[in-house]
Short mmCIF file of C-alpha atoms in Angstrom, two decimals:
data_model
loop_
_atom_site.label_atom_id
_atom_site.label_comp_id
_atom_site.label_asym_id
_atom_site.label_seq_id
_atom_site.Cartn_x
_atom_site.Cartn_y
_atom_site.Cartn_z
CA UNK A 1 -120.32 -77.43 -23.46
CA UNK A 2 -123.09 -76.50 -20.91
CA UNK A 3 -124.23 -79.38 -18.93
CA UNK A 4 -128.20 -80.07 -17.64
CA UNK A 5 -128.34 -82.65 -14.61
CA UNK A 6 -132.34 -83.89 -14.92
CA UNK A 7 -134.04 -86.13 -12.45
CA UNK A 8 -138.10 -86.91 -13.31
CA UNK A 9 -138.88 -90.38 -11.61
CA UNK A 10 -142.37 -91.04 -13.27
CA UNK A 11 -144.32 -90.89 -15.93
CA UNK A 12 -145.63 -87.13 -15.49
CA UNK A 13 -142.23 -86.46 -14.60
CA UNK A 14 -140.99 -86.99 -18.42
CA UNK A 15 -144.68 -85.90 -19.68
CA UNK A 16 -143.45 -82.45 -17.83
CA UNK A 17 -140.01 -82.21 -18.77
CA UNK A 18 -140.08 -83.22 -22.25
CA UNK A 19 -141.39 -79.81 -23.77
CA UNK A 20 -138.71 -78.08 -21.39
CA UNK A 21 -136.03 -79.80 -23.13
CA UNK A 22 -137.32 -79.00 -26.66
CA UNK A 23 -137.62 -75.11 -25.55
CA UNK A 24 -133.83 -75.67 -24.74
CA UNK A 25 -132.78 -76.59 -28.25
CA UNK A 26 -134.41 -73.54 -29.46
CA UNK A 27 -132.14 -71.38 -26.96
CA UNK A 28 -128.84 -70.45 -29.50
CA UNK A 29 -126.87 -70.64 -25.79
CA UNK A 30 -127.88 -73.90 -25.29
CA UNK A 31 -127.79 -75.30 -29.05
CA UNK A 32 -125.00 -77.70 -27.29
CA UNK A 33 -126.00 -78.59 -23.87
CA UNK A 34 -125.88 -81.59 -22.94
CA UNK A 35 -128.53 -83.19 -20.25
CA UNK A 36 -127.89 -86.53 -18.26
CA UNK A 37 -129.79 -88.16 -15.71
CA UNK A 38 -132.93 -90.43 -15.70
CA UNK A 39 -135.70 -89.70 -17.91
CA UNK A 40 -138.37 -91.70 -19.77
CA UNK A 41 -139.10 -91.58 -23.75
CA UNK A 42 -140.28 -88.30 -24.13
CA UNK A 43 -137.34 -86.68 -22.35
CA UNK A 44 -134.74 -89.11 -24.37
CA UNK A 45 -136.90 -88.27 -28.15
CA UNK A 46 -135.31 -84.59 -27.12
CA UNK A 47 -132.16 -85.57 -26.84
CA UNK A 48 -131.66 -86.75 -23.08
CA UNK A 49 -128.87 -89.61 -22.09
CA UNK A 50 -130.91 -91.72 -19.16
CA UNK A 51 -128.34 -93.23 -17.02
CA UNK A 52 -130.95 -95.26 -15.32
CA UNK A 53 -133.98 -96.35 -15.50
CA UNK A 54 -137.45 -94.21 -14.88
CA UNK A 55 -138.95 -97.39 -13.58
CA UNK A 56 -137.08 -97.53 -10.31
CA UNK A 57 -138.27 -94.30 -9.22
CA UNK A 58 -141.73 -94.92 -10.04
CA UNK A 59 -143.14 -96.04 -7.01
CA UNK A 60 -146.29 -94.31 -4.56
CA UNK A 61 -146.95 -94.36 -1.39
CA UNK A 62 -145.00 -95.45 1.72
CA UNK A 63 -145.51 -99.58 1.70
CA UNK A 64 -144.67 -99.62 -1.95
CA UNK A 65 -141.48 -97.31 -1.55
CA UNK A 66 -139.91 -99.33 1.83
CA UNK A 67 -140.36 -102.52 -0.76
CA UNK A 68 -138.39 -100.66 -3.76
CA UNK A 69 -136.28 -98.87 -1.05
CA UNK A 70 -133.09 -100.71 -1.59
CA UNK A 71 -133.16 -100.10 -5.67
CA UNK A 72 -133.60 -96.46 -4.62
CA UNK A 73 -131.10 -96.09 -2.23
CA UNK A 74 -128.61 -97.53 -4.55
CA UNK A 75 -129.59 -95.31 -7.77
CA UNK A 76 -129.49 -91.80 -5.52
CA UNK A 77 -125.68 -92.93 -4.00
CA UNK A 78 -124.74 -93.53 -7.82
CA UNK A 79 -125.73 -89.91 -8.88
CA UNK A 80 -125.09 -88.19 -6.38
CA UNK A 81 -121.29 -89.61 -6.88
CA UNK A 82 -121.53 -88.62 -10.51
CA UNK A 83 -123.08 -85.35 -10.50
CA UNK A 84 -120.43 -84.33 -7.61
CA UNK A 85 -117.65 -85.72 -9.80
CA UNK A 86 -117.14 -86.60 -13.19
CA UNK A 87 -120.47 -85.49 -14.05
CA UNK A 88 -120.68 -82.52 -12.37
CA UNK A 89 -123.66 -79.94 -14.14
CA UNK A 90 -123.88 -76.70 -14.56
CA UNK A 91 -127.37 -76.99 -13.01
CA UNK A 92 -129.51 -79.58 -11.66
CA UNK A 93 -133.47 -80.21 -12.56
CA UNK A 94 -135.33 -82.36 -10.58
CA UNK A 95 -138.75 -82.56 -11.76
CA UNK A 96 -141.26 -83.82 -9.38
CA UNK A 97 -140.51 -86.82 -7.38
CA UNK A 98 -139.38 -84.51 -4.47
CA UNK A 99 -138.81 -87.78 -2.05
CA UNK A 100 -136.07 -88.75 -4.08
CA UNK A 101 -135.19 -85.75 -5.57
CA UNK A 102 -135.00 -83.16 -2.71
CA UNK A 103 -132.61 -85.39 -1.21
CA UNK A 104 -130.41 -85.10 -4.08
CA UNK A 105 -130.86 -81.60 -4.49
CA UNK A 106 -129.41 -81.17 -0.76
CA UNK A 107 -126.27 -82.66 -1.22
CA UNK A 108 -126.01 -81.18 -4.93
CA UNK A 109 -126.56 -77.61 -3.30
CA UNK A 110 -124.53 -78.16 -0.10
CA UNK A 111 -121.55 -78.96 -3.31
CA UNK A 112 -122.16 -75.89 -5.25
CA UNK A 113 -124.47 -76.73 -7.56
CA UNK A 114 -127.36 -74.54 -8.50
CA UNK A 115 -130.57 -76.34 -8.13
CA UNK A 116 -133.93 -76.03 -9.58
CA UNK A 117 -137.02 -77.96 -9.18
CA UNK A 118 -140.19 -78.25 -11.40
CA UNK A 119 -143.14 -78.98 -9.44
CA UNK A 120 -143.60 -78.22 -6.05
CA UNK A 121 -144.48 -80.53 -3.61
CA UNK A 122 -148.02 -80.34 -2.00
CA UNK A 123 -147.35 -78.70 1.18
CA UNK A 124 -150.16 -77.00 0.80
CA UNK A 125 -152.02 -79.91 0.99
CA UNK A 126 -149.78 -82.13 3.58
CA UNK A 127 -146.25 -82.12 5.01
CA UNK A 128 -146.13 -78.34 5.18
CA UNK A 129 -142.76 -78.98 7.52
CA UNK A 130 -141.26 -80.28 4.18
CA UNK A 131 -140.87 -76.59 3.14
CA UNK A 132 -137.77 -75.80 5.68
CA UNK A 133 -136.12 -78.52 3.74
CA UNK A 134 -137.22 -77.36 0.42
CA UNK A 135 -135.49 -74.19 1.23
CA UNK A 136 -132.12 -75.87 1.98
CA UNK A 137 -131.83 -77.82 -1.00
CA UNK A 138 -133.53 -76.02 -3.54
CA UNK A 139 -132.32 -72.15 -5.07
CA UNK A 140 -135.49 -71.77 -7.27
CA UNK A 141 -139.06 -73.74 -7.22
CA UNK A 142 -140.25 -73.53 -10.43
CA UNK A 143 -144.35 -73.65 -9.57
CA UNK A 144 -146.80 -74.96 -11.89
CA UNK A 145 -149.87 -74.17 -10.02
CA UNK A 146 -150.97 -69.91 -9.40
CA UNK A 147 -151.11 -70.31 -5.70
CA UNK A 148 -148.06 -71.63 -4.53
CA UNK A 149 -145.69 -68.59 -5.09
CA UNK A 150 -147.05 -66.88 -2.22
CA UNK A 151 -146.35 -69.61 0.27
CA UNK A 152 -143.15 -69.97 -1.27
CA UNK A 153 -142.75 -66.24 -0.94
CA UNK A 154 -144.32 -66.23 2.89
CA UNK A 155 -141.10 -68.86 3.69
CA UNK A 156 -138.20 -67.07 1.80
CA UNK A 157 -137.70 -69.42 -1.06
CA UNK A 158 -137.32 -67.74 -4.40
CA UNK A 159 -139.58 -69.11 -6.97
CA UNK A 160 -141.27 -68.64 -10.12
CA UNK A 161 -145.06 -69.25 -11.68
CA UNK A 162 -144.60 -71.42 -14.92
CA UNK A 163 -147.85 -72.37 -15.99
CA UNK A 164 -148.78 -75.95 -16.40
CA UNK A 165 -147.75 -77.89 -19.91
CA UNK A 166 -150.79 -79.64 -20.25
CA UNK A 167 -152.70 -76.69 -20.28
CA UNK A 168 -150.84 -75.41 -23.60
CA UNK A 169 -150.80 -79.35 -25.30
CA UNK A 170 -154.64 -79.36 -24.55
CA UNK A 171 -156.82 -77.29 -26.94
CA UNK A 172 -159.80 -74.88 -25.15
CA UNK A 173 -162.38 -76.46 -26.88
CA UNK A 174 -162.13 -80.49 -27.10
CA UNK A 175 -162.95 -82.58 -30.67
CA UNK A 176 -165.17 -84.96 -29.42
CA UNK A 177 -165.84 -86.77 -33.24
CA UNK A 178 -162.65 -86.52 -33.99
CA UNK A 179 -160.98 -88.40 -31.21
CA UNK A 180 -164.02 -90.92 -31.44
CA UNK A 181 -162.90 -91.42 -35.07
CA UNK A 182 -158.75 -91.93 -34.10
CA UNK A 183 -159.92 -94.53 -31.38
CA UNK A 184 -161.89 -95.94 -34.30
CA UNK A 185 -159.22 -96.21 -36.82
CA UNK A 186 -156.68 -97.72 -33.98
CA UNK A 187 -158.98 -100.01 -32.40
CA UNK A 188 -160.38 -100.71 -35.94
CA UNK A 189 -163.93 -100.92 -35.47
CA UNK A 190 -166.85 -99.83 -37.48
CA UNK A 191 -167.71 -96.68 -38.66
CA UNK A 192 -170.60 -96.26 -35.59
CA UNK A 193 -168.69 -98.28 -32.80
CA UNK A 194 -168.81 -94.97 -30.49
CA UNK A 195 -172.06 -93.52 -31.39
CA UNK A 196 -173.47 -94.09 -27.74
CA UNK A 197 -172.35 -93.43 -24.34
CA UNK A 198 -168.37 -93.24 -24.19
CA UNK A 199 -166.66 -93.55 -20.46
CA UNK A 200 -162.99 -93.00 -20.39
CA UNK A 201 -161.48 -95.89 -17.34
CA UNK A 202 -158.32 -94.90 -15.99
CA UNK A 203 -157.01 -97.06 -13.22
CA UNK A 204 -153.64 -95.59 -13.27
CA UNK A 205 -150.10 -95.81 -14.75
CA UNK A 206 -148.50 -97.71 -12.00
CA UNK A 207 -148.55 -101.42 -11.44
CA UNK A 208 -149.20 -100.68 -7.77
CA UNK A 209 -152.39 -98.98 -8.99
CA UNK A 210 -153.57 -101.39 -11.69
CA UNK A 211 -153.84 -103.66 -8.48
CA UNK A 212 -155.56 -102.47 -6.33
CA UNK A 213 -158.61 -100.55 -8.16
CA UNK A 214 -158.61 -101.73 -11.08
CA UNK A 215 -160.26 -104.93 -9.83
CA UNK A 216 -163.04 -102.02 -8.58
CA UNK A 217 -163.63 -100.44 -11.93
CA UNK A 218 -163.87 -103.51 -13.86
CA UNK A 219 -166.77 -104.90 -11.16
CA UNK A 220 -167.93 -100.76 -12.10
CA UNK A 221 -168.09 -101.17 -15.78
CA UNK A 222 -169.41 -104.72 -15.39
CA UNK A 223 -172.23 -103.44 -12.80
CA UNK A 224 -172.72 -99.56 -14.90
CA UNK A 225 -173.52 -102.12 -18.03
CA UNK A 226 -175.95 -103.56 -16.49
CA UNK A 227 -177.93 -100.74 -14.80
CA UNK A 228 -178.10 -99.08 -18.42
CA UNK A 229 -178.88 -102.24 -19.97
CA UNK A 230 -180.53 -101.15 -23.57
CA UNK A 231 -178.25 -98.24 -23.43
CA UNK A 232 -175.08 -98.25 -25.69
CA UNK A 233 -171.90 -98.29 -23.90
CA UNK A 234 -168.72 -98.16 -24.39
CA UNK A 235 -165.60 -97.96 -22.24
CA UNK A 236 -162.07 -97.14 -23.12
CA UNK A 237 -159.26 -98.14 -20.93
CA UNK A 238 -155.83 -96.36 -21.95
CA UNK A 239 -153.22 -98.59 -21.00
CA UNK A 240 -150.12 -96.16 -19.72
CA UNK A 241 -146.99 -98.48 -20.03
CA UNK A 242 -146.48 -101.61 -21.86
CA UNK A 243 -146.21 -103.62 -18.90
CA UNK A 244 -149.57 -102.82 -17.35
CA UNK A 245 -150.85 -104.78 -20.66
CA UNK A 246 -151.34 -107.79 -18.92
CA UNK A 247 -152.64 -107.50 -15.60
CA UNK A 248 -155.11 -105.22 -17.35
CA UNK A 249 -156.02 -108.19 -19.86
CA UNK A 250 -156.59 -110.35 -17.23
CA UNK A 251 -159.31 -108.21 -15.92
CA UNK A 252 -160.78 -107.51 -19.51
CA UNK A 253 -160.93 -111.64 -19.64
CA UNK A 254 -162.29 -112.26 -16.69
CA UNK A 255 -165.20 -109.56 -17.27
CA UNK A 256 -165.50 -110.40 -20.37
CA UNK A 257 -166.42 -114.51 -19.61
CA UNK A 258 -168.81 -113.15 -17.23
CA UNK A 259 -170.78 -111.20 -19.08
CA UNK A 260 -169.63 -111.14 -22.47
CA UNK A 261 -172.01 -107.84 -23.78
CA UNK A 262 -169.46 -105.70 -21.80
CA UNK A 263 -167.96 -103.91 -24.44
CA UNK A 264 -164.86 -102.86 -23.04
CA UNK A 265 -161.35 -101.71 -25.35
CA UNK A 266 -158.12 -101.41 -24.08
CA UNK A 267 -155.88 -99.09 -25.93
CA UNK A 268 -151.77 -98.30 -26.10
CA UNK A 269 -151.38 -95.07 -25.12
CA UNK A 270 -153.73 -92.25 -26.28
CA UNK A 271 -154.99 -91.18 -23.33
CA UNK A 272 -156.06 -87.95 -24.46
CA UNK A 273 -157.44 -89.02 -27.25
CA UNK A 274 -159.40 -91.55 -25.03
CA UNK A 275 -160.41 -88.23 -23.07
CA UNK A 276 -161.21 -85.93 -25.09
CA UNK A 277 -163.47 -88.57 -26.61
CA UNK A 278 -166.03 -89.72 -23.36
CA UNK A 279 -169.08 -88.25 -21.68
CA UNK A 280 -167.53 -88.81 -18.29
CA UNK A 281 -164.63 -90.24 -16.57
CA UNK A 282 -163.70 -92.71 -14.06
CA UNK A 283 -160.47 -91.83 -13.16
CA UNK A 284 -157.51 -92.94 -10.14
CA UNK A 285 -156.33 -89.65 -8.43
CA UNK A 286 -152.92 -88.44 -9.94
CA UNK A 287 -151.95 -86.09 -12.91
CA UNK A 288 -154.39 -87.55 -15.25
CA UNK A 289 -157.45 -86.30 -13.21
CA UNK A 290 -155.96 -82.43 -14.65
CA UNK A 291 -155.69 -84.30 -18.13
CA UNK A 292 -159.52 -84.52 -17.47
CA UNK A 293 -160.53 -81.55 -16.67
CA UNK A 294 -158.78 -79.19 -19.28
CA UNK A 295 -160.47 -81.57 -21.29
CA UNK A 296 -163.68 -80.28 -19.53
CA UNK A 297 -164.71 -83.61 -18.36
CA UNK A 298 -166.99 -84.89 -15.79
CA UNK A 299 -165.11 -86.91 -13.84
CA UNK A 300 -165.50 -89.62 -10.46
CA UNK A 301 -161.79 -89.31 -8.72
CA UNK A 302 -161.21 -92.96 -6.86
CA UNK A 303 -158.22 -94.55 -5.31
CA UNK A 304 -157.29 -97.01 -3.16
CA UNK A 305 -153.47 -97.49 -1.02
CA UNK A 306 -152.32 -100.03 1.56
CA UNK A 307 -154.15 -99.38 5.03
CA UNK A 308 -150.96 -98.86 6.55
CA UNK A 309 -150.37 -95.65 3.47
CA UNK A 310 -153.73 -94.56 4.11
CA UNK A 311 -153.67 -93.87 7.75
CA UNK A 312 -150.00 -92.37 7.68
CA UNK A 313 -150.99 -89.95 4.64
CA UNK A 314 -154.18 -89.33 6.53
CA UNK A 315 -152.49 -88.06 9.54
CA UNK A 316 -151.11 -85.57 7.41
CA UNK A 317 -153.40 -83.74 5.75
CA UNK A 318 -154.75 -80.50 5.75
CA UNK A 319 -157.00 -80.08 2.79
CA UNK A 320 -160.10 -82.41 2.60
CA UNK A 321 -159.68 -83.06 -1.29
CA UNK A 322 -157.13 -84.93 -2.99
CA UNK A 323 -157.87 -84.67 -6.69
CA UNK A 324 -156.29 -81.84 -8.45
CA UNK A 325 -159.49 -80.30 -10.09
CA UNK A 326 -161.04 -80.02 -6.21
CA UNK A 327 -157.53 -78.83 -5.29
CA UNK A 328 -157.08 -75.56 -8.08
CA UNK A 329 -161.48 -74.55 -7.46
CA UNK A 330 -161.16 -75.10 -3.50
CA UNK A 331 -164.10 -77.03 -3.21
CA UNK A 332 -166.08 -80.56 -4.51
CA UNK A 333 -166.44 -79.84 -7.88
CA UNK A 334 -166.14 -83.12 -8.74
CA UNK A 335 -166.97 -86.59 -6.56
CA UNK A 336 -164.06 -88.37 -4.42
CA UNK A 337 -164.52 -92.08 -3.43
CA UNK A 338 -161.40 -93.28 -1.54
CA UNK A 339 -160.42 -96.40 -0.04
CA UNK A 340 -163.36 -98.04 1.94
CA UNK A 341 -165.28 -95.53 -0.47
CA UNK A 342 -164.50 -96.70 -3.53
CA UNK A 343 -167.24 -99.71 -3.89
CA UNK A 344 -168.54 -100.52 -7.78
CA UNK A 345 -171.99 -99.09 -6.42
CA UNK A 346 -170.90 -96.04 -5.16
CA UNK A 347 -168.98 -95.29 -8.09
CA UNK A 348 -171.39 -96.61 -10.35
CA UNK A 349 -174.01 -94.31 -8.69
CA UNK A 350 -171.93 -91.11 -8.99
CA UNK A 351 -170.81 -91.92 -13.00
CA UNK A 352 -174.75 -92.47 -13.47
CA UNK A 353 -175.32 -88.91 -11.40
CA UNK A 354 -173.15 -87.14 -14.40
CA UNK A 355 -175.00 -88.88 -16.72
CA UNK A 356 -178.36 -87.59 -15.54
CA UNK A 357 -177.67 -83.53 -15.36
CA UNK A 358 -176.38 -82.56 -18.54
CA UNK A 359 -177.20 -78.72 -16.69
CA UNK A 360 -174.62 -79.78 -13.84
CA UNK A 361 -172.44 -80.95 -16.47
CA UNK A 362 -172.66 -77.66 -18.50
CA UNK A 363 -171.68 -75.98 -15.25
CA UNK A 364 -168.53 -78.11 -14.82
CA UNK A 365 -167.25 -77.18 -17.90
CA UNK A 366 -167.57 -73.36 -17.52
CA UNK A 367 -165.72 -74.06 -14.64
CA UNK A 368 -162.89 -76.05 -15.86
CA UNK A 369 -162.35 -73.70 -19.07
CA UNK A 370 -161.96 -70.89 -16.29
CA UNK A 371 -158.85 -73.16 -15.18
CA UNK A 372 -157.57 -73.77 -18.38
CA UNK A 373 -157.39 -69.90 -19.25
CA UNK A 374 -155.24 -69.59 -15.46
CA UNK A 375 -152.82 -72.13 -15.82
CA UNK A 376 -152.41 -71.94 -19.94
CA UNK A 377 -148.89 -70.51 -20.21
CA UNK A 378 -145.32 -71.04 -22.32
CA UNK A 379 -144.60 -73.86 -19.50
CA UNK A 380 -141.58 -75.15 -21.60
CA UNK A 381 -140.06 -71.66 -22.29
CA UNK A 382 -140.42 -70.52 -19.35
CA UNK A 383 -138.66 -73.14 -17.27
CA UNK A 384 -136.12 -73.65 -20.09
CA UNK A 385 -135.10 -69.82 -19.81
CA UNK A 386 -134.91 -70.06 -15.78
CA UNK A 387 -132.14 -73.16 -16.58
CA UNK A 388 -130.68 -71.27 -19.20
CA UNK A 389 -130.00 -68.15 -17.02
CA UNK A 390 -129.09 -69.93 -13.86
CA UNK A 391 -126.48 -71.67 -16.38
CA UNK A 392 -125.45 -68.91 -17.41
CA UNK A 393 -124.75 -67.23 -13.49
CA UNK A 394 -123.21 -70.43 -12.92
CA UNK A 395 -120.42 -70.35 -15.55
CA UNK A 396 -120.00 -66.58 -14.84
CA UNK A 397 -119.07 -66.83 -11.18
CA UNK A 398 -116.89 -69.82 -11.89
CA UNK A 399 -115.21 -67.25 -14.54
CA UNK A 400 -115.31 -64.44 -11.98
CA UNK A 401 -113.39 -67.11 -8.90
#
């Protein structure tokens, strides 16, 4: 029976890898493979066996990982035993999380075992250095953005453009009713709830985040309400994991007792549905903020880390941009307010600013469908036939030994 070691540490990690599992089961080679490691719910619906949990993994930024460090530590030591023992793969997968993961890919190569990653790191946005590592530990980066084969190529590490999944789940051209109508039915509202001014919130999908700006875009909502008071508002706060529930209920009550015609709905899940039905977004830097924009939405990128995180990550940039859709055009497409930044005015200010140039707007959208079309391609397939053939090398040179 082939075997499929696969690491994903977060929740884009398993939104990535999911559809690269299901393209496996549709491989007749691989109709029996079996894949271990640590995954979330999408990756296990396909069939995955997490040994441990996502969770532990799921940490950003240098304060918060030195806190979890010990958990960490302690999870890598355990696979790495397994996968070099008992457990030993035909191939490894780590998708994303390349702090943890590259570090297990280096030990897993250094053993024999062929290792793939999904996602490359941003060197071409900080830590460029990271790439002589990359080249030790990792026998094929599996890129999901156009540009990064060539630096890739420039360094001697094989590696191959797969498209990004997101860009095949999202249609070209968004339903706006039709999403405004599912939010409807789940929040179970009236038949008009949504008729006004919809703004997608999305503080993040990490406890870490939920606490420090989400405070900051409740004070937003709370301020935005009142600037467009006569308006009709609404704003719709997908909640990413059950356990950010709370903490994000706390804020909704708190808001709420202060000015009670906030009208503000927090939702499980359905964060594209929550997308694909606003006029603009206010949205913490990660993955999401590409969710956005192949939804071909105007969007205010904010975020806020430790001081300590801020001035270490700051030392090592290079690009001046850190949300993805600035990132893939090369330029400020869309408005960044970070740390100090990131006031309820300011970002008030700039959600207002989209509000005001439907013609800007327009433009934004032409732009973002031009993205779409570049990184729209069989994402799943593709990565799922680069694990089945390095498999298949795999099992032919232990034949040939």
């Amino acid at each position: 029976m082939p075997k499929l070691a696969c690491v994903a540490g977060e929740p884009s990690g398993d939104l990535l890898a999911a559809p690269v599992l299901s393209a496996l089961n549709q491989i007749p080679d691989m109709a029996n493979l079996e894949v271990y490691g640590i995954g979330g719910p999408r990756m296990q619906a396909e069939g995955m066996r997490s040994e441990w949990p996502m969770e532990t993994l799921s940490v950003r930024g240098y304060v918060e990982a030195i806190k979890q460090l010990p958990a960490i530590l302690k999870v890598r030591k355990e696979l790495i035993q397994n996968l070099t023992g008992e457990g030993r793969p035909d191939v490894y997968l780590g998708v994303d999380a390349p702090d943890f993961n590259l570090g297990v890919e280096l030990h897993l190569r250094k053993a024999g075992i062929p290792t793939l990653h999904l996602v490359s790191p941003s060197i071409w946005a900080w830590r460029a250095g990271r790439i002589q590592k990359i080249s030790q530990a990792v026998e094929r980066m599996l890129c999901i953005f156009p540009f990064e084969t060539e630096i890739y190529d420039r360094a001697g590490v094989a590696s191959t453009y797969v498209g990004h999944p997101l860009a095949s789940e999202i249609p070209l051209e968004p339903n706006v009713n039709q999403a405004r109508e599912k939010i409807i039915q789940a929040l179970k509202l009236s038949k008009n709830s949504l008729d006004g001014i919809v703004i997608a919130v999305l503080p993040g999908s990490r406890s870490s985040e939920i606490e420090l700006i989400a405070p900051v875009f409740f004070e937003t909502m709370e301020l935005l309400s009142k600037q467009l008071q006569g308006q009709k508002l609404s704003f719709l706060i997908p909640v990413a994991t059950p356990k950010l529930r709370a903490p994000l209920e706390a804020l909704l009550l708190k808001t709420s007792n202060g000015n009670p015609d906030v009208e503000i709905h927090l939702l499980d899940g359905m964060a594209d549905e929550v997308l694909e039905a606003s006029d603009v977004v206010l949205i913490a830097s990660g993955t999401a903020t590409l969710q956005a924009a192949l939804w071909k939405k105007p969007m205010v990128i904010s975020y806020k880390v430790p001081w300590l995180t801020a001035q270490i990550m700051k030392r090592q940039g290079y690009l001046p941009y850190v949300g993805l859709p600035n990132i893939l055009c090369g330029e400020f497409v869309v408005p960044e307010l970070l740390q100090d930044e990131a006031t309820p005015d300011k970002l008030a200010k700039a959600l207002q600013e989209w509000l005001n140039n439907p013609g800007k707007v327009a433009q934004l959208k032409t732009r973002f469908a031009q993205m779409h079309e570049t990184l729209r391609r069989p994402t799943g397939l593709l990565v799922a036939q680069a694990v089945a053939q390095t498999i298949a090398s795999s099992r032919q040179k232990r034949v040939n030994l």
